[in-house]
Amino acid sequence: MVRFGILGCGRIGQVHANSIQRITNARLVAVADVSIEAARACGDRFGVQTRDVSDIVSATDIDAVIIATSTNTHYEMIDLAANGRKAIFCEKPIDLSSDKVRVCIKTVEDAGVPFMTAFNQRFDPHFGAIQRRIADGEIGDVETVSIVSRDPGPPPVSYLKGSGGLFRDMMIHDLDMARFVLGEEPTRVFAVGSTLIDPAIAEVGDVDTAAVILTTASGRICQISNSRRTTYGYDKRLEVHGSKGMLRAANVLENSVESATSRGFTVAKAEAFFLERFGAAYLAELQHFVEAVLAGQKPKPDAQDGLRAQLIADAATKSRAEARPVEIPA
Amino acid sequence: MVRFGILGCGRIGQVHANSIQRITNARLVAVADVSIEAARACGDRFGVQTRDVSDIVSATDIDAVIIATSTNTHYEMIDLAANGRKAIFCEKPIDLSSDKVRVCIKTVEDAGVPFMTAFNQRFDPHFGAIQRRIADGEIGDVETVSIVSRDPGPPPVSYLKGSGGLFRDMMIHDLDMARFVLGEEPTRVFAVGSTLIDPAIAEVGDVDTAAVILTTASGRICQISNSRRTTYGYDKRLEVHGSKGMLRAANVLENSVESATSRGFTVAKAEAFFLERFGAAYLAELQHFVEAVLAGQKPKPDAQDGLRAQLIADAATKSRAEARPVEIPA
Amino acid sequence: MVRFGILGCGRIGQVHANSIQRITNARLVAVADVSIEAARACGDRFGVQTRDVSDIVSATDIDAVIIATSTNTHYEMIDLAANGRKAIFCEKPIDLSSDKVRVCIKTVEDAGVPFMTAFNQRFDPHFGAIQRRIADGEIGDVETVSIVSRDPGPPPVSYLKGSGGLFRDMMIHDLDMARFVLGEEPTRVFAVGSTLIDPAIAEVGDVDTAAVILTTASGRICQISNSRRTTYGYDKRLEVHGSKGMLRAANVLENSVESATSRGFTVAKAEAFFLERFGAAYLAELQHFVEAVLAGQKPKPDAQDGLRAQLIADAATKSRAEARPVEIPA
Amino acid sequence: MVRFGILGCGRIGQVHANSIQRITNARLVAVADVSIEAARACGDRFGVQTRDVSDIVSATDIDAVIIATSTNTHYEMIDLAANGRKAIFCEKPIDLSSDKVRVCIKTVEDAGVPFMTAFNQRFDPHFGAIQRRIADGEIGDVETVSIVSRDPGPPPVSYLKGSGGLFRDMMIHDLDMARFVLGEEPTRVFAVGSTLIDPAIAEVGDVDTAAVILTTASGRICQISNSRRTTYGYDKRLEVHGSKGMLRAANVLENSVESATSRGFTVAKAEAFFLERFGAAYLAELQHFVEAVLAGQKPKPDAQDGLRAQLIADAATKSRAEARPVEIPA
């Protein structure tokens, strides 16, 4: 049994609390939040105690913490949890500064505690199946990868200000996915970005539409397309070409109903957004963490994976700013 | 809060126990089974007491029972539960004898307890959406309905012996679905059936492949195709044509991954069988029951719906035996 | 080189004239029509002579005739052409009376001339591929067949009066297709029909919506659904289930463009009607005829195929009228 | 009537000869080829005379020429044809040197003859429909474009040597398509390329796998992916996102047959290659040329379109060589 404390009772914290309830061998013990009201509401909803962060990280009846606080506090939370010898499941990104991520990695290694970065999309059954089938050799050597992510709408500009920009906030999932399926580390990135949806996004230095080309040492190529706008739900696709064939994951639609009228044949929109689309992935990633902790194995993706994706996002941000391809640090 | 006792701890009983755990305002209190071991295993799994049937139907801490025992005991269970003033959620079919179903209806009406027949497929999100969109007038007046159900394989012949035959055991879901979407009662049925999979099925008087035409008073036509064999998962489709267009539910596939090779483009098989395909429907039907009981409303489909489907299945069985169309009793 | 004369310059006659122009080893020599104006317009369009029927059937510069006159004249045209020792390509149906079809068969056999019944749908690349793949054993033994044909709208009631009714006029193509893919002759038919589109169709004794079940000696089952109405183009589908799998032909759409909006994902309507949908089939059937004639082989489908489909259509018509299953003459 | 002479009797020359036969108001008069045998074979096939190029460009019974000779001779053929006052339909690319293309433009303008560059993919019914629907405002303002072209296999290395490289030889179609649907001229290009299929391709300085990002002044983004290898036919897709929705053209498959087995549901491969995929487009582009010439209007795409695509291909080639984004000349 892995006994959990959750730090941060926002939307994602509650998603994880819900997952814990559905996992055999996992139990939620306590929750904490900087807002006492939020903590209480969450504790009531899941029938568990509210405690201070300091109590949770030092508690003897808690084995692992989920860090779901705001990004700028992850650094401190990791430090506290490592000191408390807790297994750590940390929301992405670990930190917007890759230097601080490096410090976190050392902290966790020194403490010798399990650490998992929550790139949940690796646990999506569709994307996961593609990665496994590539690994099984079904399409031969990977040649090109194409990833499309289009959100149904942009977040508030107030949020974007502190988000680190589209490449670190939104595309980071795709950058990790590229590493997951490419079979080689990307070594160079070229990025472009535009503000086509809302001029206010440009005013805070961000973009709402972007494209990236990643290349690897052997010449594999990955193209990523991001936009903060669709009218047809959350557009999330992955396509991988290899020497023997292609594998791709289509959008998951709201239902399987098709209509036929004088307009043609129409099927449902894509699932509304990531919480709907990745429901199964949120559960599966935590199941993996629980299984790894119980088996004494290192969970994956780990802190290094968090760092690698962050470094690519940093390089993409720089590429767009300087209008040139940028090498990704090894 | 609706407090449940479950009668019958087999596969379906456990599906319902699992659903109860996921429904706010529902709680499982106790389970019973003719096999004490099965009851204990189920009670342990869900953390609830094992009690005798007689204790459950008379318990003051239980509001509703789920009847998931073998079909030939439903009659008695309904009687006991009605006497105990429990709300009743009864697996289909209510009984293989429509006369006994009529007695059950009277028993339940006299007792004044809520009663729901578990035609879970009405609560499938895809089929349910079709029914609602028809009701909203999207395709005008219904003209024709086509239903395909193909199981991945036949059940054991020993099971088939007591099943009442394909029309009562398997097609009954489709017959209820036909009523659900046709917008009119079927008045006549013509049925054919063959044994193409296993001669042993013919030896017990049953068929493994069948087709039915239902017609209504105004001339609407429903075609149903059933088979006990596929190689590609559970094949379950519904298609409705109206004066203004068509609505259909395609098979739900195991995942959204598509591959392309020299053989062409391939997507996953259909979900393996009904437990996978109708997972959401099992939950939704019980949610509806709980909401209806709490609101003091009659749940739907009710005992009359159970009877109507049974009468059509009886008529289809007779049609096949006598090789002629048979009128369905009003 | 096969030198053609065309009898009947209506829509279908012109389709065949156009096909001849595209076939190496075929040449159109002359056309005839009961309307001199129609014949001249057609002759001008294709740059060939207008001649009388009697001149065409006796011409020494003509090897084969295409009979595309109105159905009630086929009998006479076949007689004339057989006497003139012409190879005969005859539009379906050969005649509405199966007795007269039998006479035609004898006439043609006595004359020893090649005869082909124009069931063009056998030459559709999609349906043809299904038949070949069944013959290659890809899905094992055929178990069930499902055919859907829905026209975009009913023909004029004036046309329906002399058409022989839906089963002989429209479903006859599906009845031939059933024979083509079932691998066994249907032995019994049950048919229902309704008038859901236009009451005037009932007044002339016809139906606009129909369903049929065919069964074979070994228990194979074929379901056919016909309607004279869709809003989304010509709906034409074939699905065959066997012991090892399923083969089906989806509708052919107007184009491959898909749009995504807040209504969902939409693709084009089906091809408008049979001339668009079966364009390739019209060409391929005549190519087959030319090749057979030049090779001295019997073209297929032949007059017996025409008769068999007619006998099933007759039996279906009777089944609907008498509301009972009807045996199909051997 | 437009009377044609064809210069160059290779594969594409014959495609155009075949199209002419199917176009009302067009007639093929003569063909020429540097190989007398090739010219004769072609002339025989289409039943027309063989003449010298000089005779064709000066003939009084010829109105228009199709230039389908090898690329390095286009420059001279255009000069001859312009002097002969022929309308010119010229295969792409006009020339591998954009300077020489500029000379051709002047030659044609000075002569005042109609000139069309054969970017046939604009006339594909699917891609054409997308462009029209964008122009009609269906998806609002264009934001991003994605184009995928994957050939079934690389051409001979001997051919690649003189091809100008992948960007000029293969991607040029996609670069023109980008201009066709973007609604704005691309101003900057970034290109990467690899040799993943055959090292011999690298030895002649070319690549077999490539990706490009194009951007416009207002920030619209186009991504293109090219490869010389697939196992599943010719992969040719276009996807355009706008402020109100998305339009895309899926691959055109060899047929509409789907099978279902234990491997899942499988549909046919994509059409084998461009001749199959763009059959309708080859006919439609020449129909447009004929209509424009007869109406005294300028055909489109014109020589400027040919130049624009060439300039982007040049810039892409340079971008890859120098590993930096390159401005596209205005």
PDB file of N, CA and C in Angstrom, chain A residues 248, chain B residues 258-266, chain C residues 126 129 133 248, chain D residues 231-233 251-259 265-271:
ATOM      1  N   ARG A 248      -0.310   5.903 -36.387  1.00  0.00           N
ATOM      2  CA  ARG A 248      -0.809   7.195 -35.931  1.00  0.00           C
ATOM      3  C   ARG A 248      -1.984   7.025 -34.989  1.00  0.00           C
TER       4      ARG A 248
ATOM      5  N   GLU B 258      -4.001   3.746 -35.777  1.00  0.00           N
ATOM      6  CA  GLU B 258      -4.107   3.246 -37.150  1.00  0.00           C
ATOM      7  C   GLU B 258      -2.703   2.983 -37.668  1.00  0.00           C
ATOM      8  N   SER B 259      -2.533   1.852 -38.363  1.00  0.00           N
ATOM      9  CA  SER B 259      -1.247   1.598 -38.991  1.00  0.00           C
ATOM     10  C   SER B 259      -1.418   1.569 -40.497  1.00  0.00           C
ATOM     11  N   ALA B 260      -0.353   1.877 -41.201  1.00  0.00           N
ATOM     12  CA  ALA B 260      -0.362   1.787 -42.665  1.00  0.00           C
ATOM     13  C   ALA B 260       0.843   0.968 -43.092  1.00  0.00           C
ATOM     14  N   THR B 261       0.571  -0.076 -43.849  1.00  0.00           N
ATOM     15  CA  THR B 261       1.636  -0.935 -44.360  1.00  0.00           C
ATOM     16  C   THR B 261       1.241  -1.369 -45.767  1.00  0.00           C
ATOM     17  N   SER B 262       1.991  -2.312 -46.302  1.00  0.00           N
ATOM     18  CA  SER B 262       1.665  -2.783 -47.648  1.00  0.00           C
ATOM     19  C   SER B 262       0.319  -3.508 -47.689  1.00  0.00           C
ATOM     20  N   ARG B 263      -0.244  -3.839 -46.532  1.00  0.00           N
ATOM     21  CA  ARG B 263      -1.581  -4.447 -46.513  1.00  0.00           C
ATOM     22  C   ARG B 263      -2.690  -3.417 -46.556  1.00  0.00           C
ATOM     23  N   GLY B 264      -2.355  -2.149 -46.341  1.00  0.00           N
ATOM     24  CA  GLY B 264      -3.354  -1.097 -46.301  1.00  0.00           C
ATOM     25  C   GLY B 264      -3.357  -0.406 -44.949  1.00  0.00           C
ATOM     26  N   PHE B 265      -4.469   0.248 -44.652  1.00  0.00           N
ATOM     27  CA  PHE B 265      -4.611   0.983 -43.395  1.00  0.00           C
ATOM     28  C   PHE B 265      -5.450   0.151 -42.428  1.00  0.00           C
ATOM     29  N   THR B 266      -4.925  -0.071 -41.230  1.00  0.00           N
ATOM     30  CA  THR B 266      -5.593  -0.958 -40.281  1.00  0.00           C
ATOM     31  C   THR B 266      -5.845  -0.261 -38.951  1.00  0.00           C
TER      32      THR B 266
ATOM     33  N   HIS C 126     -15.378  -2.287 -56.358  1.00  0.00           N
ATOM     34  CA  HIS C 126     -15.452  -2.583 -54.927  1.00  0.00           C
ATOM     35  C   HIS C 126     -16.192  -3.904 -54.690  1.00  0.00           C
ATOM     36  N   ALA C 129     -14.240  -6.821 -56.064  1.00  0.00           N
ATOM     37  CA  ALA C 129     -13.120  -7.212 -55.201  1.00  0.00           C
ATOM     38  C   ALA C 129     -13.609  -8.077 -54.049  1.00  0.00           C
ATOM     39  N   ARG C 133     -12.351 -11.831 -53.297  1.00  0.00           N
ATOM     40  CA  ARG C 133     -11.696 -12.157 -52.024  1.00  0.00           C
ATOM     41  C   ARG C 133     -12.459 -13.253 -51.271  1.00  0.00           C
ATOM     42  N   ARG C 248     -16.637  -5.676 -46.459  1.00  0.00           N
ATOM     43  CA  ARG C 248     -17.747  -4.789 -46.828  1.00  0.00           C
ATOM     44  C   ARG C 248     -17.260  -3.667 -47.718  1.00  0.00           C
TER      45      ARG C 248
ATOM     46  N   THR D 231       5.197   2.420 -47.670  1.00  0.00           N
ATOM     47  CA  THR D 231       4.882   1.031 -48.018  1.00  0.00           C
ATOM     48  C   THR D 231       3.413   0.891 -48.386  1.00  0.00           C
ATOM     49  N   TYR D 232       2.665   1.992 -48.310  1.00  0.00           N
ATOM     50  CA  TYR D 232       1.194   1.913 -48.394  1.00  0.00           C
ATOM     51  C   TYR D 232       0.636   2.791 -49.506  1.00  0.00           C
ATOM     52  N   GLY D 233       1.422   2.976 -50.576  1.00  0.00           N
ATOM     53  CA  GLY D 233       0.945   3.797 -51.684  1.00  0.00           C
ATOM     54  C   GLY D 233       1.463   5.220 -51.577  1.00  0.00           C
ATOM     55  N   ASN D 251      -6.124  10.810 -47.903  1.00  0.00           N
ATOM     56  CA  ASN D 251      -5.642  10.027 -49.022  1.00  0.00           C
ATOM     57  C   ASN D 251      -6.792   9.385 -49.785  1.00  0.00           C
ATOM     58  N   VAL D 252      -6.624   9.261 -51.080  1.00  0.00           N
ATOM     59  CA  VAL D 252      -7.593   8.547 -51.905  1.00  0.00           C
ATOM     60  C   VAL D 252      -7.141   7.088 -51.970  1.00  0.00           C
ATOM     61  N   LEU D 253      -8.021   6.190 -51.553  1.00  0.00           N
ATOM     62  CA  LEU D 253      -7.645   4.783 -51.457  1.00  0.00           C
ATOM     63  C   LEU D 253      -7.973   4.026 -52.742  1.00  0.00           C
ATOM     64  N   GLU D 254      -7.351   2.879 -52.889  1.00  0.00           N
ATOM     65  CA  GLU D 254      -7.525   2.098 -54.125  1.00  0.00           C
ATOM     66  C   GLU D 254      -8.959   1.618 -54.312  1.00  0.00           C
ATOM     67  N   ASN D 255      -9.652   1.344 -53.241  1.00  0.00           N
ATOM     68  CA  ASN D 255     -11.062   0.978 -53.337  1.00  0.00           C
ATOM     69  C   ASN D 255     -11.723   1.211 -51.994  1.00  0.00           C
ATOM     70  N   SER D 256     -13.019   0.940 -51.916  1.00  0.00           N
ATOM     71  CA  SER D 256     -13.783   1.240 -50.698  1.00  0.00           C
ATOM     72  C   SER D 256     -14.045  -0.005 -49.860  1.00  0.00           C
ATOM     73  N   VAL D 257     -13.302  -1.064 -50.108  1.00  0.00           N
ATOM     74  CA  VAL D 257     -13.547  -2.325 -49.396  1.00  0.00           C
ATOM     75  C   VAL D 257     -12.812  -2.322 -48.054  1.00  0.00           C
ATOM     76  N   GLU D 258     -13.517  -2.764 -47.032  1.00  0.00           N
ATOM     77  CA  GLU D 258     -12.935  -2.894 -45.700  1.00  0.00           C
ATOM     78  C   GLU D 258     -13.082  -4.338 -45.251  1.00  0.00           C
ATOM     79  N   SER D 259     -12.025  -4.870 -44.640  1.00  0.00           N
ATOM     80  CA  SER D 259     -12.143  -6.211 -44.083  1.00  0.00           C
ATOM     81  C   SER D 259     -12.002  -6.137 -42.570  1.00  0.00           C
ATOM     82  N   PHE D 265      -9.657  -3.865 -38.392  1.00  0.00           N
ATOM     83  CA  PHE D 265     -10.375  -3.443 -39.591  1.00  0.00           C
ATOM     84  C   PHE D 265      -9.374  -2.825 -40.571  1.00  0.00           C
ATOM     85  N   THR D 266      -9.369  -3.318 -41.791  1.00  0.00           N
ATOM     86  CA  THR D 266      -8.364  -2.889 -42.767  1.00  0.00           C
ATOM     87  C   THR D 266      -9.016  -2.369 -44.037  1.00  0.00           C
ATOM     88  N   VAL D 267      -8.577  -1.195 -44.470  1.00  0.00           N
ATOM     89  CA  VAL D 267      -8.999  -0.671 -45.771  1.00  0.00           C
ATOM     90  C   VAL D 267      -7.802  -0.652 -46.712  1.00  0.00           C
ATOM     91  N   ALA D 268      -8.078  -0.377 -47.977  1.00  0.00           N
ATOM     92  CA  ALA D 268      -7.060  -0.486 -49.021  1.00  0.00           C
ATOM     93  C   ALA D 268      -5.943   0.535 -48.850  1.00  0.00           C
ATOM     94  N   LYS D 269      -4.844   0.269 -49.517  1.00  0.00           N
ATOM     95  CA  LYS D 269      -3.745   1.212 -49.592  1.00  0.00           C
ATOM     96  C   LYS D 269      -4.182   2.476 -50.331  1.00  0.00           C
ATOM     97  N   ALA D 270      -3.343   3.506 -50.228  1.00  0.00           N
ATOM     98  CA  ALA D 270      -3.565   4.706 -51.023  1.00  0.00           C
ATOM     99  C   ALA D 270      -3.287   4.381 -52.497  1.00  0.00           C
ATOM    100  N   GLU D 271      -3.864   5.174 -53.375  1.00  0.00           N
ATOM    101  CA  GLU D 271      -3.578   5.048 -54.806  1.00  0.00           C
ATOM    102  C   GLU D 271      -2.064   4.952 -54.994  1.00  0.00           C
TER     103      GLU D 271
END
